[in-house]
Protein backbone atom coordinates (compact mmCIF):
# COMPACT_ATOMS: atom_id res chain seq x y z
CA MET A 1 27.43 31.82 -187.37
CA GLU A 2 27.97 27.77 -184.76
CA GLU A 3 26.70 28.39 -181.47
CA LYS A 4 29.06 26.15 -178.45
CA ASN A 5 26.66 24.65 -175.70
CA LEU A 6 29.13 25.55 -172.83
CA GLY A 7 26.34 25.82 -170.28
CA ASN A 8 23.02 28.16 -170.09
CA LEU A 9 22.33 28.39 -166.12
CA GLU A 10 23.74 27.47 -162.67
CA ASN A 11 22.27 23.82 -162.17
CA GLN A 12 23.96 23.00 -165.63
CA ASN A 13 27.28 24.98 -164.76
CA ASN A 14 28.74 21.62 -164.35
CA ASN A 15 29.18 20.39 -168.10
CA LYS A 16 32.59 20.35 -169.70
CA LEU A 17 32.99 22.53 -172.43
CA ASP A 18 32.08 21.21 -175.60
CA ILE A 19 33.72 23.56 -177.91
CA SER A 20 33.14 22.15 -181.58
CA ASN A 21 36.35 20.56 -183.99
CA ASN A 22 34.55 21.77 -187.02
CA GLN A 23 35.66 25.27 -187.67
CA ASN A 24 35.58 26.29 -191.65
CA GLN A 25 38.79 28.19 -191.69
CA ASP A 26 39.71 30.94 -194.64
CA ASN A 27 43.18 32.48 -194.83
CA GLY A 28 42.32 35.99 -196.16
CA GLU A 29 41.65 38.94 -194.06
CA GLU A 30 37.95 39.18 -192.11
CA ASP A 31 35.86 42.11 -191.13
CA THR A 32 33.80 41.91 -187.93
CA SER A 33 31.03 39.56 -188.86
CA ASN A 34 30.44 36.42 -187.66
CA ASN A 35 31.33 33.91 -189.90
CA GLN A 36 33.83 31.61 -189.39
CA ASN A 37 36.76 32.88 -191.33
CA GLN A 38 40.26 33.27 -190.41
CA ASP A 39 42.12 36.42 -189.67
CA ASN A 40 45.57 37.04 -189.41
CA GLY A 41 45.12 40.31 -187.78
CA GLU A 42 45.41 41.05 -184.33
CA GLU A 43 42.71 43.13 -184.45
CA ASP A 44 39.86 43.19 -181.95
CA THR A 45 36.71 43.13 -183.28
CA SER A 46 34.08 44.50 -181.26
CA ASN A 47 33.10 48.28 -182.56
CA ASN A 48 31.70 48.61 -179.02
CA GLN A 49 33.07 50.74 -176.22
CA ASN A 50 33.85 50.02 -172.26
CA GLN A 51 29.72 51.02 -171.14
CA ASP A 52 28.99 51.52 -167.57
CA ASN A 53 25.37 51.27 -168.41
CA SER A 54 23.33 53.38 -164.95
CA GLU A 55 23.09 52.11 -162.52
CA GLU A 56 20.13 52.08 -160.19
CA ASP A 57 18.12 51.15 -157.13
CA THR A 58 15.24 49.59 -158.23
CA SER A 59 12.45 51.73 -155.57
CA ASN A 60 11.51 54.93 -155.74
CA ASN A 61 10.83 54.84 -151.82
CA GLU A 62 13.21 57.50 -149.66
CA PRO A 63 16.00 55.15 -147.27
CA LYS A 64 14.50 53.10 -144.14
CA ILE A 65 15.96 54.48 -141.68
CA ILE A 66 16.69 51.63 -138.99
CA GLN A 67 16.79 52.28 -135.45
CA THR A 68 19.82 49.36 -134.29
CA ASN A 69 20.14 50.21 -130.53
CA PRO A 70 16.10 51.56 -129.51
CA ASP A 71 16.84 50.94 -126.20
CA ALA A 72 19.55 53.18 -125.72
CA LYS A 73 19.79 56.31 -123.32
CA ASP A 74 21.77 58.13 -122.66
CA GLY A 75 23.64 58.68 -118.72
CA GLN A 76 25.03 55.97 -116.47
CA ASN A 77 26.22 52.85 -118.01
CA LYS A 78 26.23 50.79 -115.33
CA CYS A 79 27.83 46.84 -114.47
CA PRO A 80 25.06 44.91 -114.22
CA LYS A 81 25.87 43.02 -111.76
CA CYS A 82 27.11 46.02 -109.11
CA GLY A 83 25.78 48.77 -110.90
CA ALA A 84 29.15 50.47 -111.35
CA THR A 85 30.00 52.62 -114.35
CA ASP A 86 33.38 51.98 -114.33
CA ILE A 87 34.13 49.40 -117.06
CA SER A 88 36.55 48.50 -120.04
CA LEU A 89 37.61 45.73 -122.84
CA ASN A 90 38.83 42.76 -121.67
CA ALA A 91 41.20 42.32 -124.79
CA ASN A 92 41.93 38.42 -124.60
CA ASN A 93 38.00 37.51 -124.88
CA GLY A 94 36.26 40.74 -126.50
CA LYS A 95 33.95 41.02 -122.91
CA LEU A 96 33.02 44.05 -121.23
CA ARG A 97 34.68 44.05 -117.38
CA CYS A 98 32.91 45.58 -114.15
CA ASN A 99 36.41 46.85 -112.85
CA PHE A 100 34.96 47.61 -109.09
CA CYS A 101 33.48 43.84 -108.98
CA ARG A 102 35.61 42.36 -112.05
CA TYR A 103 32.21 40.64 -113.22
CA GLU A 104 32.35 39.53 -117.25
CA PHE A 105 29.65 39.65 -119.27
CA GLU A 106 28.90 40.32 -123.60
CA VAL A 107 26.93 43.25 -124.97
CA GLU A 108 24.49 41.63 -127.68
CA LYS A 109 25.81 41.44 -130.69
CA VAL A 110 24.66 42.38 -134.10
CA GLY A 111 25.15 39.52 -136.28
CA THR A 112 25.17 38.77 -139.18
CA ASP A 113 22.42 38.56 -142.63
CA SER A 114 22.23 35.84 -143.97
CA ASP A 115 21.53 34.45 -148.01
CA SER A 116 17.90 34.61 -147.69
CA ASP A 117 17.71 37.61 -145.65
CA LEU A 118 19.73 39.50 -148.75
CA ARG A 119 17.72 37.83 -151.05
CA ASN A 120 14.53 39.63 -149.73
CA LEU A 121 17.11 42.66 -149.38
CA LYS A 122 14.87 45.89 -151.25
CA GLY A 123 15.20 49.61 -151.64
CA GLU A 124 18.00 51.69 -149.12
CA VAL A 125 18.11 50.92 -145.61
CA ILE A 126 19.83 53.00 -143.47
CA GLY A 127 21.66 52.06 -139.94
CA SER A 128 20.15 55.12 -136.81
CA GLY A 129 24.08 55.71 -136.88
CA ALA A 130 24.73 55.88 -140.22
CA GLN A 131 22.31 58.91 -141.75
CA ASN A 132 24.06 62.39 -142.82
CA ILE A 133 25.61 63.97 -140.45
CA ILE A 134 24.87 67.63 -139.28
CA ALA A 135 27.58 70.39 -140.02
CA ASP A 136 25.70 72.70 -137.66
CA VAL A 137 24.88 70.55 -134.80
CA GLU A 138 25.90 70.75 -131.34
CA ASP A 139 29.41 68.58 -130.90
CA VAL A 140 29.63 69.78 -127.11
CA LEU A 141 26.46 68.10 -124.69
CA THR A 142 25.65 68.62 -121.12
CA PHE A 143 24.07 65.71 -118.85
CA LYS A 144 23.31 65.97 -115.02
CA CYS A 145 24.20 63.14 -113.46
CA SER A 146 21.94 60.22 -112.44
CA SER A 147 23.52 60.09 -109.15
CA CYS A 148 24.46 63.33 -107.95
CA GLY A 149 22.76 65.65 -110.22
CA ALA A 150 25.47 67.79 -111.48
CA GLU A 151 26.46 68.68 -115.08
CA VAL A 152 28.90 67.40 -117.16
CA ILE A 153 30.22 68.39 -120.03
CA ILE A 154 30.99 65.97 -122.99
CA ASN A 155 32.31 66.86 -126.77
CA THR A 156 31.90 64.54 -129.41
CA THR A 157 34.73 65.87 -130.72
CA GLU A 158 37.04 64.04 -128.21
CA THR A 159 34.98 61.34 -126.13
CA THR A 160 32.14 59.74 -126.02
CA GLN A 161 32.48 59.55 -122.19
CA ALA A 162 33.11 61.91 -119.56
CA ARG A 163 33.46 60.82 -115.09
CA CYS A 164 32.13 63.32 -112.81
CA HIS A 165 33.27 65.56 -111.52
CA TRP A 166 31.86 65.15 -107.80
CA CYS A 167 30.62 61.40 -107.93
CA ARG A 168 33.54 59.94 -110.62
CA ASN A 169 30.92 57.66 -111.91
CA THR A 170 31.40 58.06 -115.94
CA LEU A 171 28.49 58.75 -118.22
CA SER A 172 28.77 58.02 -121.70
CA ILE A 173 27.03 59.18 -125.01
CA ASN A 174 25.09 55.88 -125.84
CA GLN A 175 22.40 57.51 -128.63
CA GLN A 176 23.01 58.15 -132.68
CA ILE A 177 23.70 62.53 -132.61
CA PRO A 178 24.16 63.29 -136.98
CA ASN A 179 27.28 64.21 -136.53
CA GLY A 180 29.08 60.80 -136.56
CA ALA A 181 30.36 60.46 -133.60
CA ILE A 182 28.23 58.00 -132.45
CA PRO A 183 27.87 54.36 -134.91
CA ASP A 184 25.37 51.35 -135.38
CA MET A 185 28.27 49.05 -134.24
CA VAL A 186 31.76 48.77 -132.55
CA LEU A 187 33.93 45.81 -133.50
CA PRO A 188 36.32 45.32 -129.87
CA PHE A 189 40.09 45.11 -130.37
CA LYS A 190 41.14 41.62 -129.88
CA LEU A 191 45.04 42.03 -129.86
CA LYS A 192 46.36 43.80 -126.89
CA LYS A 193 48.50 46.66 -127.05
CA ASP A 194 51.92 44.47 -126.82
CA ASP A 195 51.44 42.10 -129.44
CA ALA A 196 51.12 44.17 -131.46
CA LYS A 197 54.36 46.16 -130.91
CA VAL A 198 56.35 43.64 -131.52
CA GLU A 199 54.16 42.90 -135.48
CA ILE A 200 56.00 45.99 -135.15
CA GLU A 201 58.78 45.51 -134.40
CA THR A 202 59.35 43.04 -136.96
CA PHE A 203 57.72 44.49 -139.79
CA VAL A 204 60.28 47.28 -139.12
CA GLU A 205 63.38 45.24 -138.13
CA LYS A 206 63.09 43.79 -141.26
CA ARG A 207 63.31 47.21 -143.17
CA LYS A 208 66.29 48.21 -140.44
CA PHE A 209 68.80 48.73 -143.69
CA PHE A 210 67.60 50.90 -146.18
CA ALA A 211 66.36 52.48 -143.73
CA HIS A 212 66.42 56.71 -142.92
CA PRO A 213 69.03 57.29 -140.22
CA LYS A 214 66.31 59.55 -139.25
CA PHE A 215 63.82 57.26 -138.34
CA LYS A 216 66.10 53.89 -136.70
CA GLU A 217 67.13 56.97 -134.32
CA GLU A 218 63.69 57.50 -133.34
CA PHE A 219 61.31 54.73 -134.00
CA SER A 220 59.84 53.63 -130.71
CA THR A 221 57.05 51.20 -130.73
CA GLN A 222 55.59 53.62 -127.00
CA ASN A 223 53.93 55.51 -129.64
CA VAL A 224 51.94 52.32 -130.79
CA MET A 225 48.79 54.00 -130.01
CA GLY A 226 45.53 52.08 -130.30
CA VAL A 227 42.02 53.70 -132.31
CA TYR A 228 38.82 52.77 -133.99
CA LEU A 229 38.13 54.11 -137.76
CA PRO A 230 34.90 54.56 -138.90
CA TYR A 231 33.63 53.00 -141.60
CA MET A 232 30.71 51.48 -142.93
CA VAL A 233 29.59 48.40 -144.14
CA VAL A 234 27.49 46.87 -146.91
CA ASP A 235 25.39 44.81 -147.95
CA ILE A 236 24.07 44.67 -151.64
CA ASN A 237 21.25 42.94 -153.72
CA GLY A 238 21.90 43.00 -157.27
CA HIS A 239 21.95 42.50 -160.84
CA SER A 240 24.97 42.70 -163.13
CA LYS A 241 24.67 41.69 -166.19
CA LEU A 242 28.19 41.94 -168.81
CA SER A 243 28.38 41.43 -172.35
CA GLY A 244 31.12 41.47 -174.31
CA GLN A 245 34.42 39.15 -176.03
CA GLY A 246 36.85 36.15 -174.94
CA GLU A 247 39.80 34.44 -176.88
CA HIS A 248 41.02 30.66 -176.86
CA THR A 249 44.58 30.14 -177.80
CA VAL A 250 43.73 26.08 -180.34
CA ARG A 251 48.34 26.72 -181.29
CA THR A 252 50.87 28.16 -180.24
CA TYR A 253 53.84 27.65 -183.10
CA THR A 254 57.37 29.37 -184.22
CA VAL A 255 58.38 31.20 -187.43
CA GLY A 256 61.65 31.64 -188.74
CA SER A 257 64.95 30.70 -187.74
CA ASP A 258 67.36 31.41 -185.61
CA LYS A 259 67.84 35.59 -184.83
CA ASN A 260 64.40 35.90 -186.05
CA LYS A 261 62.92 33.65 -184.72
CA GLU A 262 58.67 35.11 -184.10
CA THR A 263 56.03 32.98 -181.64
CA LEU A 264 52.65 33.27 -182.67
CA HIS A 265 49.51 32.38 -181.53
CA ASP A 266 46.41 31.40 -183.67
CA ALA A 267 42.48 31.39 -180.85
CA ASP A 268 39.21 31.42 -181.64
CA LEU A 269 37.23 34.33 -180.94
CA TYR A 270 33.32 34.37 -178.92
CA ASN A 271 31.14 36.38 -178.35
CA VAL A 272 30.46 36.32 -174.33
CA GLU A 273 28.28 36.54 -171.92
CA ARG A 274 27.34 36.33 -167.54
CA GLU A 275 24.52 38.02 -166.73
CA PHE A 276 23.66 36.43 -162.68
CA ASP A 277 22.69 38.19 -159.38
CA VAL A 278 25.15 38.60 -156.77
CA LEU A 279 24.57 39.02 -152.30
CA ILE A 280 27.74 40.91 -150.96
CA ASP A 281 28.09 40.07 -147.85
CA ASP A 282 29.61 43.29 -144.65
CA LEU A 283 31.25 44.66 -148.03
CA THR A 284 33.08 47.34 -145.98
CA ILE A 285 34.35 51.46 -146.82
CA GLU A 286 36.51 54.42 -144.95
CA SER A 287 34.44 56.73 -144.03
CA SER A 288 36.81 59.43 -142.63
CA SER A 289 37.93 62.42 -145.86
CA ASP A 290 41.00 61.32 -144.32
CA LYS A 291 41.38 57.93 -145.03
CA LEU A 292 39.70 57.34 -148.06
CA MET A 293 41.73 59.72 -150.26
CA GLY A 294 44.57 56.34 -150.21
CA MET A 295 48.44 57.06 -151.27
CA SER A 296 48.82 61.32 -150.95
CA SER A 297 52.30 63.42 -151.36
CA GLU A 298 51.43 63.87 -147.44
CA LYS A 299 49.46 60.58 -145.18
CA THR A 300 50.56 56.75 -146.57
CA ASN A 301 47.07 56.10 -145.60
CA ASN A 302 46.81 53.05 -148.60
CA ILE A 303 48.28 51.29 -145.74
CA ILE A 304 45.87 51.80 -143.11
CA ASN A 305 43.39 49.97 -146.19
CA SER A 306 45.50 47.17 -147.20
CA ILE A 307 45.45 45.89 -142.84
CA MET A 308 41.43 44.88 -144.38
CA PRO A 309 39.18 42.44 -143.81
CA PHE A 310 37.71 42.75 -140.66
CA ASP A 311 35.56 40.07 -138.84
CA THR A 312 32.52 42.20 -139.16
CA GLU A 313 30.30 39.68 -138.20
CA ASN A 314 31.21 40.11 -134.73
CA SER A 315 30.78 43.23 -134.12
CA VAL A 316 28.31 44.20 -130.96
CA LYS A 317 25.65 47.32 -130.81
CA TRP A 318 27.47 50.65 -129.83
CA ASN A 319 28.92 50.96 -126.76
CA ALA A 320 30.71 53.69 -125.30
CA ASN A 321 32.83 51.12 -123.12
CA TYR A 322 34.18 49.00 -125.43
CA LEU A 323 36.60 53.17 -126.37
CA LYS A 324 38.50 53.72 -123.13
CA GLY A 325 40.96 53.73 -123.73
CA TYR A 326 41.13 53.65 -126.81
CA SER A 327 41.33 56.43 -129.30
CA SER A 328 38.05 57.11 -131.72
CA GLU A 329 38.11 59.31 -135.44
CA LYS A 330 34.38 59.77 -136.11
CA ARG A 331 32.58 59.63 -139.22
CA ASP A 332 33.05 62.91 -141.47
CA ILE A 333 31.15 61.14 -144.56
CA ASN A 334 27.81 60.84 -146.04
CA ILE A 335 27.26 58.37 -147.82
CA GLU A 336 26.09 59.47 -151.15
CA GLN A 337 29.81 60.17 -151.37
CA LEU A 338 30.21 57.38 -150.79
CA LYS A 339 28.12 55.81 -153.80
CA SER A 340 30.42 56.05 -156.71
CA ILE A 341 33.39 54.38 -155.14
CA ILE A 342 31.51 51.22 -154.14
CA ILE A 343 29.72 50.78 -157.12
CA SER A 344 33.15 50.99 -158.60
CA GLN A 345 33.91 47.94 -155.71
CA ILE A 346 30.37 45.92 -157.04
CA LYS A 347 31.95 46.44 -160.39
CA ASP A 348 34.54 44.32 -159.56
CA ILE A 349 33.40 41.69 -157.20
CA SER A 350 30.79 41.26 -159.66
CA ARG A 351 33.43 41.68 -163.20
CA TYR A 352 35.73 38.65 -160.56
CA LYS A 353 32.94 36.53 -159.78
CA ALA A 354 32.60 36.34 -163.18
CA ASN A 355 35.67 35.05 -163.81
CA THR A 356 35.10 31.76 -162.19
CA THR A 357 33.57 31.35 -165.48
CA LEU A 358 36.07 32.23 -167.83
CA ALA A 359 38.69 29.45 -167.91
CA HIS A 360 38.16 28.09 -171.31
CA TYR A 361 38.98 31.75 -172.87
CA ASP A 362 43.22 31.55 -171.25
CA ARG A 363 43.98 35.04 -173.51
CA GLY A 364 41.35 36.71 -171.59
CA VAL A 365 38.09 38.35 -171.99
CA LYS A 366 37.62 42.30 -172.92
CA TRP A 367 34.05 42.70 -171.06
CA SER A 368 32.55 45.97 -173.68
CA SER A 369 29.04 46.85 -170.64
CA GLU A 370 28.83 46.15 -168.11
CA GLN A 371 25.30 46.34 -166.72
CA LEU A 372 24.98 46.63 -162.47
CA ASP A 373 20.84 46.56 -160.98
CA ILE A 374 21.57 47.90 -157.18
CA LYS A 375 17.99 46.16 -156.66
CA GLY A 376 18.76 46.39 -152.46
CA GLN A 377 21.67 48.33 -150.16
CA LYS A 378 22.02 47.77 -146.14
CA TRP A 379 24.14 50.79 -145.04
CA ILE A 380 25.54 50.45 -141.14
CA ALA A 381 28.28 52.25 -140.04
CA ALA A 382 31.29 50.96 -137.49
CA TYR A 383 34.30 51.59 -135.63
CA LEU A 384 36.24 48.80 -136.31
CA PRO A 385 39.85 48.62 -134.42
CA VAL A 386 43.42 49.22 -135.42
CA TRP A 387 47.00 49.29 -133.79
CA LEU A 388 48.97 52.41 -135.53
CA TYR A 389 52.64 54.06 -134.87
CA SER A 390 52.64 57.63 -137.61
CA TYR A 391 55.63 58.26 -138.26
CA GLN A 392 56.45 62.40 -139.90
CA GLN A 393 59.36 62.27 -142.21
CA VAL A 394 60.76 65.74 -143.22
CA LYS A 395 61.66 65.58 -146.74
CA SER A 396 64.81 68.13 -147.90
CA SER A 397 62.29 70.13 -149.73
CA LYS A 398 60.98 71.12 -146.20
CA LYS A 399 57.54 69.07 -147.04
CA SER A 400 57.06 66.79 -144.92
CA LEU A 401 55.43 62.79 -145.07
CA LEU A 402 53.52 61.21 -142.72
CA HIS A 403 54.50 56.65 -142.80
CA TYR A 404 52.29 54.85 -140.53
CA VAL A 405 52.59 51.09 -140.25
CA ALA A 406 49.18 49.67 -138.60
CA VAL A 407 47.79 46.33 -137.44
CA ASN A 408 44.82 45.67 -137.78
CA ALA A 409 43.92 44.43 -133.71
CA ARG A 410 41.87 40.65 -134.58
CA THR A 411 43.68 39.42 -137.50
CA LYS A 412 46.79 41.07 -137.03
CA GLU A 413 46.81 41.47 -140.74
CA ILE A 414 50.20 44.71 -140.63
CA MET A 415 51.22 46.20 -143.49
CA GLY A 416 53.36 50.14 -143.25
CA SER A 417 55.37 52.42 -144.96
CA VAL A 418 59.10 53.18 -143.29
CA PRO A 419 61.45 56.07 -144.97
CA ILE A 420 64.08 55.08 -147.03
CA HIS A 421 67.53 56.31 -147.39
CA MET A 422 67.95 56.56 -150.83
CA PRO A 423 71.33 57.98 -151.28
CA LYS A 424 71.96 54.16 -149.40
CA LEU A 425 69.94 52.46 -152.24
CA PHE A 426 71.22 54.56 -155.31
CA ALA A 427 74.40 53.84 -154.24
CA THR A 428 72.89 49.71 -153.57
CA SER A 429 71.40 49.63 -156.80
CA ALA A 430 74.30 51.47 -158.73
CA VAL A 431 76.84 48.46 -158.17
CA VAL A 432 74.27 46.38 -158.98
CA GLU A 433 73.63 47.19 -162.14
CA VAL A 434 77.42 47.90 -162.81
CA PHE A 435 78.07 44.51 -161.39
CA GLY A 436 74.59 42.81 -163.82
CA ILE A 437 76.85 44.45 -167.37
CA ILE A 438 79.78 43.04 -166.39
CA ILE A 439 78.22 39.22 -166.33
CA ALA A 440 76.32 40.81 -169.31
CA ILE A 441 79.49 41.11 -170.98
CA PHE A 442 81.60 38.23 -170.01
CA THR A 443 78.17 35.98 -170.58
CA ALA A 444 77.43 36.73 -173.94
CA PRO A 445 79.16 34.91 -176.05
CA ILE A 446 77.29 31.42 -174.15
CA THR A 447 73.86 33.17 -173.31
CA ASP A 448 73.61 35.99 -176.21
CA ASP A 449 69.50 36.24 -176.10
CA TYR A 450 68.88 36.25 -172.79
CA SER A 451 72.15 37.86 -171.82
CA TRP A 452 69.70 41.71 -171.87
CA ILE A 453 68.22 40.37 -168.37
CA VAL A 454 71.40 41.40 -166.04
CA THR A 455 71.76 44.67 -167.40
CA ILE A 456 69.01 45.41 -165.76
CA ALA A 457 69.62 44.23 -162.43
CA GLY A 458 69.93 47.65 -160.62
CA PHE A 459 66.88 48.87 -161.37
CA VAL A 460 65.29 45.50 -160.54
CA PHE A 461 67.01 45.62 -157.66
CA PHE A 462 65.85 49.55 -157.15
CA ALA A 463 61.98 48.75 -157.06
CA TYR A 464 61.80 45.61 -155.02
CA PHE A 465 63.28 47.11 -152.07
CA TYR A 466 62.30 50.49 -153.05
CA PHE A 467 58.41 48.65 -152.42
CA ARG A 468 59.00 46.15 -149.98
CA TYR A 469 59.45 49.28 -148.19
CA ARG A 470 57.04 51.94 -148.68
CA ASN A 471 54.86 49.86 -149.95
CA THR A 472 52.75 52.73 -152.41
CA ASN A 473 50.68 49.85 -153.23
CA ALA A 474 50.00 48.11 -151.07
CA ARG A 475 45.24 47.68 -151.06
CA HIS A 476 42.48 45.80 -150.21
CA ALA A 477 42.12 43.96 -152.20
CA HIS A 478 37.65 43.53 -152.41
CA GLU A 479 37.41 42.13 -155.82
CA LYS A 480 38.75 38.95 -154.08
CA GLU A 481 38.16 39.70 -150.12
CA THR A 482 34.62 40.08 -150.22
CA LYS A 483 32.00 38.06 -149.00
CA ALA A 484 29.54 37.26 -152.08
CA THR A 485 27.28 34.60 -153.16
CA VAL A 486 26.98 34.58 -156.99
CA GLU A 487 22.97 32.90 -158.46
CA ASN A 488 20.95 32.07 -161.17
CA LEU A 489 23.80 32.60 -164.23
CA LYS A 490 23.40 32.87 -167.21
CA ARG A 491 25.74 32.05 -169.58
CA VAL A 492 26.85 32.67 -173.13
CA ASP A 493 29.84 31.61 -175.08
CA ILE A 494 28.94 31.52 -179.10
CA PHE A 495 32.10 31.48 -181.41
CA ILE A 496 32.39 33.90 -183.76
CA ARG A 497 35.27 33.20 -185.85
CA ARG A 498 40.04 31.96 -185.22
CA LYS A 499 42.23 34.29 -185.58
CA THR A 500 46.10 33.41 -186.67
CA GLY A 501 49.26 34.44 -186.00
CA LEU A 502 48.49 37.08 -182.82
CA LYS A 503 51.77 38.39 -181.69
CA ASN A 504 50.18 38.08 -178.56
CA SER A 505 49.05 35.92 -176.22
CA ASN A 506 47.20 37.53 -174.78
CA MET A 507 43.91 38.71 -175.85
CA LYS A 508 44.44 42.85 -176.83
CA GLY A 509 41.95 45.07 -174.42
CA ALA A 510 40.87 41.95 -172.28
CA ASN A 511 39.46 43.78 -168.71
CA ASN A 512 38.47 40.81 -167.47
CA LYS A 513 41.38 41.33 -163.95
CA LYS A 514 40.82 45.30 -164.16
CA VAL A 515 40.74 46.58 -160.49
CA SER A 516 38.62 50.05 -160.56
CA ASN A 517 40.81 51.99 -159.03
CA LYS A 518 44.13 50.34 -158.73
CA ASN A 519 46.28 52.57 -156.62
CA PHE A 520 49.46 52.17 -158.23
CA ALA A 521 52.15 55.11 -156.93
CA ILE A 522 54.99 56.74 -158.22
CA ILE A 523 57.83 56.48 -156.79
CA ASP A 524 58.19 59.15 -155.05
CA TRP A 525 62.25 60.28 -155.46
CA LEU A 526 62.07 63.30 -153.40
CA ILE A 527 62.75 61.14 -150.48
CA ASP A 528 66.19 61.24 -148.60
């Protein structure tokens, strides 16, 4: 076996690949030995099954609870200048504004963890607002107004504020209670409602031709509402090790003639390993069971997922005044229920980070083992802002589907699902298909090799517009969009042998660009 010097450590990875040209070739078939011989077969030489070695927290201690707002007290949140309690968000600048004296002020930002902080993150750290939900905790709380002494009842399933019915002062819940209603931090609305309505109108207008007639008749942005949705924001200090095989193309050629022509490939096969520390900052995941389930037969929840990421680094400590004028949905999922999803997403992020070191393997890499060690993790509960339009479509089967058009109220990222008038789309696609077949018939003598392409024009037309309207495969690309840093990289690239006569342009079983649980929903043929 000949070892290729492709770099061993992160501080050496600027060296170019040193690929030796001295490769012994043998026209005989090869088994999976490490000799440098030719292989006329296309089989993958790895006998290992794709393994997910158990991921574990290296700390045996109980989770550490951090009080994210230790000075918070329930009751009146007063204007620092005049003492009034009628305070709300000014979306123009993200500050809180007293509606009596017009004084504006800011709440302390939560801040972000530096790479140094993430390196030192050990064990499991949980924000006080992210603690487990207690099933039988009282949702209805009674407060005594500090101004007049009246008792005020607040139902935390519906709101975190209420006005005193006697003196009209506003009372707020500021301390975390174990029912998921009070998070550690909140990211204020930045995009105003009128601007969100314009974004939604523009999105829908581009999709009106095949939209369901009833939807076009009933669509109105007056139904747009601002809502704070619950999320968990997670920091990770992890260590990843990936092992497998990769292929590099050395020759592409054509054999045969006329209609029997065939393109074949020769490729070098390598054993590949990548091992590194991975620091992940603010990996964000929904903490509402209703929104977490993604695409379903009843709701287009994947639309809400797809408008991430949020600029969570600008979040502020919890203050109920940020919710005034907006709706909110409380968290109903505990951390343990989210860990398996987070682990899958960390592996996706690690896999994609490793891809930056795999440029040599143009045919792909098949990882047979992916090990992940979580050295430290921190969980913070957050409310993040979304402008949401919803439309309930009743199908001919009497079943309903709830369509969403969602706008990220920080970045203006928009995604939506628009009900389709299927008879119109089917009919138009059929016309396109007929024209495609006619074109294929008349052009066959001229472009015989490629005339078949136009025979599927109708199917391509249908699929394009279906996914453009419904966006059933829309999702947050967490593997690319999450902030992550790789450190202490170790690389192993060992040449095994040359494979010849391969029919596929990509390595069989390559999974280095795989994303866990990626949802490409099947077309719902029953929408009408």
